[in-house]
mmCIF file of C-alpha atoms in Angstrom:
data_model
loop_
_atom_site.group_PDB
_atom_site.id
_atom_site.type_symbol
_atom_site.label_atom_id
_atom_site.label_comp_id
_atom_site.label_asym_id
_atom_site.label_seq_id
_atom_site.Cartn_x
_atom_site.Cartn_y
_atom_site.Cartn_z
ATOM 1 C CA UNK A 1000 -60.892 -169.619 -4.773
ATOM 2 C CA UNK A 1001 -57.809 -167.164 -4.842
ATOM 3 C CA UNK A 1002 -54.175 -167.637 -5.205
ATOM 4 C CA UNK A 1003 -51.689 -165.457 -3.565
ATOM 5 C CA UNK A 1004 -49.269 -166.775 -6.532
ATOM 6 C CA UNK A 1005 -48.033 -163.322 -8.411
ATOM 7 C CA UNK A 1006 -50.067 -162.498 -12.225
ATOM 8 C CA UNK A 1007 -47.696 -162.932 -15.398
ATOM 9 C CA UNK A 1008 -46.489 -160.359 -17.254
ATOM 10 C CA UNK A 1009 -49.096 -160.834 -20.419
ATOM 11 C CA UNK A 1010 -52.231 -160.531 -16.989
ATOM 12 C CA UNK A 1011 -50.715 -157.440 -14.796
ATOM 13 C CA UNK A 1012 -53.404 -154.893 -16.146
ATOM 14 C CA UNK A 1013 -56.628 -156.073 -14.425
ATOM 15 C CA UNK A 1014 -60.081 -154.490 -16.324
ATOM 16 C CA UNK A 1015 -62.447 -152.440 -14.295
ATOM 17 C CA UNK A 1016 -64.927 -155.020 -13.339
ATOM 18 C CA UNK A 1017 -62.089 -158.028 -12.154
ATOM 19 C CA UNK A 1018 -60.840 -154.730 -9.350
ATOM 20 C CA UNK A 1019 -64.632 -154.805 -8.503
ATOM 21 C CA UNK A 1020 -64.729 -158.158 -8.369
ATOM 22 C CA UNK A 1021 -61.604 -158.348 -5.931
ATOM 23 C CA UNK A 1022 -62.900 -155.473 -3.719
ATOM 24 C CA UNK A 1023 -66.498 -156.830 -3.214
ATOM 25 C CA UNK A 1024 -64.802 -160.739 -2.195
ATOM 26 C CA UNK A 1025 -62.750 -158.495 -0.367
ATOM 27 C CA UNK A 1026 -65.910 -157.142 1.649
ATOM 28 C CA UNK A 1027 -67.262 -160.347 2.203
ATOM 29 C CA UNK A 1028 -64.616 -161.881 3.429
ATOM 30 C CA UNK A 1029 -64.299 -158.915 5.787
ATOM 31 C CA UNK A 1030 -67.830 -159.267 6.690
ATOM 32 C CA UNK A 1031 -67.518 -163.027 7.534
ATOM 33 C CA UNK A 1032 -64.399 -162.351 9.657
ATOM 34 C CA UNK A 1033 -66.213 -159.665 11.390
ATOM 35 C CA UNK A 1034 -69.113 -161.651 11.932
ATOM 36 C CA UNK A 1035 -67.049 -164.385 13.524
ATOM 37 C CA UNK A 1036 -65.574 -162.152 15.977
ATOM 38 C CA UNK A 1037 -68.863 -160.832 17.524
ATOM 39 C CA UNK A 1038 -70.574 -164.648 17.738
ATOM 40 C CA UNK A 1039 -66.868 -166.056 19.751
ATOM 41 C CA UNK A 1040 -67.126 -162.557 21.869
ATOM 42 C CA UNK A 1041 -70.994 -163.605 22.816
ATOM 43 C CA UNK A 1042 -70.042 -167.050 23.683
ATOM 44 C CA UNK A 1043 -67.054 -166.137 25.687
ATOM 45 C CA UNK A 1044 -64.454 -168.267 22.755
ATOM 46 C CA UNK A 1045 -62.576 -164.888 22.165
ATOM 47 C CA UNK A 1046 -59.638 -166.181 24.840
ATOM 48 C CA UNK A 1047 -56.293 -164.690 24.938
ATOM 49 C CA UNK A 1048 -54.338 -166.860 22.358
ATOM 50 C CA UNK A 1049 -57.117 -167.059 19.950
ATOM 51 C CA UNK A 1050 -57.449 -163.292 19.395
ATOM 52 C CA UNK A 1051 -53.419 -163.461 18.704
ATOM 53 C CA UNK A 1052 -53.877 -165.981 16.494
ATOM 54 C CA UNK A 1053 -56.344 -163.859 14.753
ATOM 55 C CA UNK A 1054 -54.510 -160.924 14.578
ATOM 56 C CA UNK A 1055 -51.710 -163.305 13.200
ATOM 57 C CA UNK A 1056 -53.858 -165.258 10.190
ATOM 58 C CA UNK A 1057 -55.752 -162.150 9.450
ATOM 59 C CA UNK A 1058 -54.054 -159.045 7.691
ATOM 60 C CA UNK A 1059 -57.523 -157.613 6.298
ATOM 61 C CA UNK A 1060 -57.354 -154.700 8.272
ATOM 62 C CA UNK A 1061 -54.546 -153.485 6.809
ATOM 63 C CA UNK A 1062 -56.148 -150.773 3.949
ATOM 64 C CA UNK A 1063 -53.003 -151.308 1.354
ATOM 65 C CA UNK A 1064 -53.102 -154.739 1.637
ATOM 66 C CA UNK A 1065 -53.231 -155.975 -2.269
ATOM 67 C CA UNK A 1066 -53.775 -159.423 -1.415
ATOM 68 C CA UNK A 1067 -56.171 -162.180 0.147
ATOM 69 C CA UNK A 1068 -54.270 -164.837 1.732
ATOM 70 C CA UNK A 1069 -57.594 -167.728 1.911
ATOM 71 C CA UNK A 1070 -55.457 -170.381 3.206
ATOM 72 C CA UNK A 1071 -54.526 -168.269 6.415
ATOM 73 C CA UNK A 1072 -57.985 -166.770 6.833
ATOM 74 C CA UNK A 1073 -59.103 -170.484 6.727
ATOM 75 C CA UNK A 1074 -57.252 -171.302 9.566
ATOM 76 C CA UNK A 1075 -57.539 -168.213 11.658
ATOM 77 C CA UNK A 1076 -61.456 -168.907 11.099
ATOM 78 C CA UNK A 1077 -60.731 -173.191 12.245
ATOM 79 C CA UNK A 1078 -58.663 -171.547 15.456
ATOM 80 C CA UNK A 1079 -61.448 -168.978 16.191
ATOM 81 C CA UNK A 1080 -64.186 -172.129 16.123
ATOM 82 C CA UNK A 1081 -61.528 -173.918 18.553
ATOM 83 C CA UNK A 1082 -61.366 -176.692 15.555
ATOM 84 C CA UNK A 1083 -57.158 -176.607 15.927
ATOM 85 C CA UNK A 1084 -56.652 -176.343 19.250
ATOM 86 C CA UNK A 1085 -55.688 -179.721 21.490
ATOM 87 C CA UNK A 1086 -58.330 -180.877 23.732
ATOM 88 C CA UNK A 1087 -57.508 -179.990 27.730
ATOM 89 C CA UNK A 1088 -55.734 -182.373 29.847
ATOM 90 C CA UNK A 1089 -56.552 -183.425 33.346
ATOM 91 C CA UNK A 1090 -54.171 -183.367 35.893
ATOM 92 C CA UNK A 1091 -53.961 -186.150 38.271
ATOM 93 C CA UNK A 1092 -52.225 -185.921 41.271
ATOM 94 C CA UNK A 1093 -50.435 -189.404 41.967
ATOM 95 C CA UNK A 1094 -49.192 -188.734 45.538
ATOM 96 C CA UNK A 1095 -50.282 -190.656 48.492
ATOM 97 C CA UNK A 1096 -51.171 -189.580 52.118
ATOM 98 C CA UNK A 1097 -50.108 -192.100 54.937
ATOM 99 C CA UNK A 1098 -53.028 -191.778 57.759
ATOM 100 C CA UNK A 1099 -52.561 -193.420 61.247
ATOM 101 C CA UNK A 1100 -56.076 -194.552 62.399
ATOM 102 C CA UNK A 1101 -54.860 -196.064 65.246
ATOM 103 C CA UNK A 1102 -52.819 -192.591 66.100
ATOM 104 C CA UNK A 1103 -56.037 -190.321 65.551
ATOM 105 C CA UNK A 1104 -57.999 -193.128 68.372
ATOM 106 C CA UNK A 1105 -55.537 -192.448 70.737
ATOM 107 C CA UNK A 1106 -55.525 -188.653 70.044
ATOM 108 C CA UNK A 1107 -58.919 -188.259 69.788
ATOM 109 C CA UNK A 1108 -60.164 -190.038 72.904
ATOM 110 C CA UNK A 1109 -57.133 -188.419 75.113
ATOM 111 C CA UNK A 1110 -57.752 -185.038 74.083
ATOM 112 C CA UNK A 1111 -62.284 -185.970 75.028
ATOM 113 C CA UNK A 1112 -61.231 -187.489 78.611
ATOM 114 C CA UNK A 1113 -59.000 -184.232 79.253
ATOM 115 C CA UNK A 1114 -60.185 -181.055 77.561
ATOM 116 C CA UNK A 1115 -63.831 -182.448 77.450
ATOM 117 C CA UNK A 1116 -64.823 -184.421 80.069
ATOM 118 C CA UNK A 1117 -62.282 -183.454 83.034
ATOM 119 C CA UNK A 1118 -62.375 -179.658 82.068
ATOM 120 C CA UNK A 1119 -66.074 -179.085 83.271
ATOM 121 C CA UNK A 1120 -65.069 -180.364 86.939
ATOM 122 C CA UNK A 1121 -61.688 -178.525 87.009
ATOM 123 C CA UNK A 1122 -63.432 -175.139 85.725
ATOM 124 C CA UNK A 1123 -65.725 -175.204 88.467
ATOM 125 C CA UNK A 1124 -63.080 -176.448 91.103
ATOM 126 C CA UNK A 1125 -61.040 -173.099 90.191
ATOM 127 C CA UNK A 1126 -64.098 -171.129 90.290
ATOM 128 C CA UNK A 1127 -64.853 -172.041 93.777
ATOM 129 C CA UNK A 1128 -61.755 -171.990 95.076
ATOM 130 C CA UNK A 1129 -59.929 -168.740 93.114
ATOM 131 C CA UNK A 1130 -62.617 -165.678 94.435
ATOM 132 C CA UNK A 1131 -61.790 -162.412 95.112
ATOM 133 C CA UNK A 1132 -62.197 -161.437 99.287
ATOM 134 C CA UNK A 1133 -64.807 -159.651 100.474
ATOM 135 C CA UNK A 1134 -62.795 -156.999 101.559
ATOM 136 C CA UNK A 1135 -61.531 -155.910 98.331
ATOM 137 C CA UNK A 1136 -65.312 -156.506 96.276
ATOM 138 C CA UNK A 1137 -66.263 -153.549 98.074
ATOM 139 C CA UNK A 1138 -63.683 -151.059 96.559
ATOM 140 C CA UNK A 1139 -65.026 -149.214 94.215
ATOM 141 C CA UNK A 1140 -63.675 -146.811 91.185
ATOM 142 C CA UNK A 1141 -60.432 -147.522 89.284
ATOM 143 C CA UNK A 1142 -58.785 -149.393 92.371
ATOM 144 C CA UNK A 1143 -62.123 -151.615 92.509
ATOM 145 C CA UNK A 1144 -61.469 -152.700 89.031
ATOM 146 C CA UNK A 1145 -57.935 -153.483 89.431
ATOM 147 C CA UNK A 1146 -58.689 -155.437 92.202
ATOM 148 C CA UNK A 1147 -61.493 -157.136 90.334
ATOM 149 C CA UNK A 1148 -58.434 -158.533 87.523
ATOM 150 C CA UNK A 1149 -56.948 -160.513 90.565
ATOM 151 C CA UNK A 1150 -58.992 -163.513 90.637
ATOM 152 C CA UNK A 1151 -58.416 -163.680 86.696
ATOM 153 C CA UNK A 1152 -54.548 -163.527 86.911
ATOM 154 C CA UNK A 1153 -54.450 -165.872 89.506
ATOM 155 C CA UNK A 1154 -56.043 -168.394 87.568
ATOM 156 C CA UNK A 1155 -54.356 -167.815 84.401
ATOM 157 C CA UNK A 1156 -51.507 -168.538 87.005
ATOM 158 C CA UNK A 1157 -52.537 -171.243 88.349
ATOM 159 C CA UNK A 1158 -53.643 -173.307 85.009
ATOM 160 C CA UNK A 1159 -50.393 -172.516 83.151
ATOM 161 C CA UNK A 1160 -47.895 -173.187 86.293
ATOM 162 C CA UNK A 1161 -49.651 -175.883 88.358
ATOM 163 C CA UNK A 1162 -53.091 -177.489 85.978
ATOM 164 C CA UNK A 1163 -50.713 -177.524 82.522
ATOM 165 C CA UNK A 1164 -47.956 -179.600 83.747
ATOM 166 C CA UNK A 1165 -50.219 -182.538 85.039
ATOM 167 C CA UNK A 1166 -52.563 -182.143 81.702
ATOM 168 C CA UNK A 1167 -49.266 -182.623 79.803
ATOM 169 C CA UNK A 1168 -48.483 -185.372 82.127
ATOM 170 C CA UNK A 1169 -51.298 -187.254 81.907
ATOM 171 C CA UNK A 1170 -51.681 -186.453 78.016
ATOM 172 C CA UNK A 1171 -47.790 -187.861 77.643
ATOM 173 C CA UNK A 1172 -48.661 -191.358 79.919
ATOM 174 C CA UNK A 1173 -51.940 -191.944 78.190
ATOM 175 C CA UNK A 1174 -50.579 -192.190 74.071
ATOM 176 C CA UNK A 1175 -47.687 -194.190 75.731
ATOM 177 C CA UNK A 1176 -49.862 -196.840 77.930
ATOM 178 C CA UNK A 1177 -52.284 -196.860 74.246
ATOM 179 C CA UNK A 1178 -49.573 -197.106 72.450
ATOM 180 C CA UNK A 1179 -48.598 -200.333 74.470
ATOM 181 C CA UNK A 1180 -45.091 -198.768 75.660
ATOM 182 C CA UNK A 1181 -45.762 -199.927 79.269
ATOM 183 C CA UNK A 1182 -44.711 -198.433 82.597
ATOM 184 C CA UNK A 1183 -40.752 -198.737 81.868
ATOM 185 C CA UNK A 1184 -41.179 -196.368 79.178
ATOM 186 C CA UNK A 1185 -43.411 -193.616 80.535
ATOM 187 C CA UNK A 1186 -40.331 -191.955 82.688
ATOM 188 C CA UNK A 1187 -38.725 -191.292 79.222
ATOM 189 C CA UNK A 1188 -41.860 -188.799 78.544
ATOM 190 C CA UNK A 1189 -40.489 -186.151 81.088
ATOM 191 C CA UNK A 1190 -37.932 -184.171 78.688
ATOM 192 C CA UNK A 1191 -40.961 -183.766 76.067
ATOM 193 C CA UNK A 1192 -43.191 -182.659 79.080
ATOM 194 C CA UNK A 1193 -40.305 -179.782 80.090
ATOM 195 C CA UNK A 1194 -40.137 -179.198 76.228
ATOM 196 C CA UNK A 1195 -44.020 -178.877 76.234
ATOM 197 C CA UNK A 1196 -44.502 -176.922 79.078
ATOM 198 C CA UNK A 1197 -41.966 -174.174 78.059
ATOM 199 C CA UNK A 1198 -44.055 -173.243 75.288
ATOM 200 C CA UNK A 1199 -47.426 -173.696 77.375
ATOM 201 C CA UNK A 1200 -47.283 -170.294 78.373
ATOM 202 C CA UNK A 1201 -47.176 -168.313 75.593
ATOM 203 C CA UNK A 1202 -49.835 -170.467 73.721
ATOM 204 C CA UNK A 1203 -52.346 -171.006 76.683
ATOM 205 C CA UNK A 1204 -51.509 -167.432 78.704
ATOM 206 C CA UNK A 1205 -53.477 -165.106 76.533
ATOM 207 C CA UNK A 1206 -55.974 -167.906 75.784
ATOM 208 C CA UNK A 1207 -56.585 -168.299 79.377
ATOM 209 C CA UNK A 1208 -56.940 -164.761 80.116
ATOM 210 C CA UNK A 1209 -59.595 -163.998 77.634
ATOM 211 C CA UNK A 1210 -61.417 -167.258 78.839
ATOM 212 C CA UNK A 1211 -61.792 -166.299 82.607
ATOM 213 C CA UNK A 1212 -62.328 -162.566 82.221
ATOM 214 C CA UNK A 1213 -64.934 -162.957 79.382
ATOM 215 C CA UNK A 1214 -66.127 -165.841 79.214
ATOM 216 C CA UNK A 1215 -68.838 -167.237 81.781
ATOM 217 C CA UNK A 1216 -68.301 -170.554 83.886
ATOM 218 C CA UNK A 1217 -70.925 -172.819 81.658
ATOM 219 C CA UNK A 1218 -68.884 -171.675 78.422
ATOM 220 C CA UNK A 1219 -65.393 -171.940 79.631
ATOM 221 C CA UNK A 1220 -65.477 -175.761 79.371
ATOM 222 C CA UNK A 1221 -66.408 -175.306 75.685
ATOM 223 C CA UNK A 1222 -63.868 -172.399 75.189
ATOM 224 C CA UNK A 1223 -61.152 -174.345 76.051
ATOM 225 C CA UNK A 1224 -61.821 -177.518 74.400
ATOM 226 C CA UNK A 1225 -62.096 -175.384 70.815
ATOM 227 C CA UNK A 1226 -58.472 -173.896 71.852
ATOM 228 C CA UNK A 1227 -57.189 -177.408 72.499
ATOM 229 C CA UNK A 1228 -57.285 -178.463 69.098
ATOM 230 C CA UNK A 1229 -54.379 -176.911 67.793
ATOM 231 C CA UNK A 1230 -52.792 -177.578 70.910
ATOM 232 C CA UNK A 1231 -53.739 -181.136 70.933
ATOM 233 C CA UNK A 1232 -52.107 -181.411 67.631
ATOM 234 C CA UNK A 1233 -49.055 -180.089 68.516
ATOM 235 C CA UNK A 1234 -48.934 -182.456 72.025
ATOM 236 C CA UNK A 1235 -49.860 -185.367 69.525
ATOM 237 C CA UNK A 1236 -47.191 -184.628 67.602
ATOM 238 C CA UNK A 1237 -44.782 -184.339 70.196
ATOM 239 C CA UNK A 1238 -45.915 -187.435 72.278
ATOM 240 C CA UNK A 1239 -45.836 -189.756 68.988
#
């Protein structure tokens, strides 16, 4: 082993083979750092922090460098191998989420008699009674297809102004009567169904549109019901 420890005074002058000596340990020690390098870059060990600790615990590269430091080459070599470095911790989370079962019944069985079961007779209620006359299905070019866009307004109309208040209604009344409010309490329900229905429009108007221009009459039933999720959220929210 080598000291870094400074020669006496009677020892400065080193002989020809003792510089050989130094030089060749020099080389191997070079060699074995070198080495070490290329087997952590294969394995993928080579992170960040180890390659600064290297560059720290290693000053071999430096050509003027008279001295060979062992004890720091030791442990840049021990923090290459990952031999100093703490093991990784876990991190738990300790938090807690508080789920109402009874909440998601009530939800989820309002929202399958409404937008699920209900839906398929109301879509084909609207259908038959929303049509476009006669008269105007016979116009043809631009005008025609104007007048083609009238049945699908007026339904958009007619399910945000006249079908989304009672689905509110009826979505309000049935959490409360599951809920076990009773009758006395459902007339206290009306300011959240004026709250709901204000934003109804903006939600359910360009949903609606896109459902009875493009969408066919077996589908619409579907359409709806994937729509009503977030919605359903929202009114569960706001009912509870």
């Amino acid at each position: 082993s080598l000291s870094a420890q400074a020669t006496p005074p009677a020892e400065a002058s080193m002989s020809t083979s003792e510089v050989c000596d130094a030089a060749a340990l020099k080389m191997r020690v070079r060699r074995r750092l070198r080495g070490v390098r290329q087997r952590a870059r294969r394995v993928g060990a080579c992170s960040a922090k180890a390659c600064a600790l290297e560059r720290q615990s290693c000053p071999y590269d430096n050509e003027d460098s008279g001295e060979i430091p062992l004890t720091s080459a030791g442990s840049g070599i021990q923090s290459l191998r990952g031999g100093s470095q703490p093991p990784p911790t876990k991190m738990a989370w300790h938090g807690s989420v508080d789920i109402d079962h009874r909440r998601i019944l009530r939800s989820g069985f309002t929202s399958a008699l409404l937008s699920g079961y209900l839906a398929v007779f109301y879509f084909r209620l609207l259908d038959k009674i929303v049509r476009l006359p006669n008269s105007l299905a016979s116009i043809g070019g631009p005008l025609g297809g104007l007048c083609s866009l009238l049945p699908v307004l007026t339904k958009v109309a007619v399910d945000v102004g006249v079908y989304e208040p009672v689905y509110d209604t009826l979505y309000m009344t049935l959490q409360a009567l599951l809920r076990g409010d009773g009758f006395s309490m459902i007339s206290t329900q009306l300011p959240k169904v004026l709250k709901v229905w204000t934003i109804a429009p903006r939600y359910w108007g360009p949903v609606d549109f896109c459902n009875f221009a493009f969408v066919s009459l077996r589908l619409r039933p579907l359409y709806n019901a994937v729509f009503s999720i977030p919605w359903s959220m929202y009114l569960s929210a706001v009912a509870n």
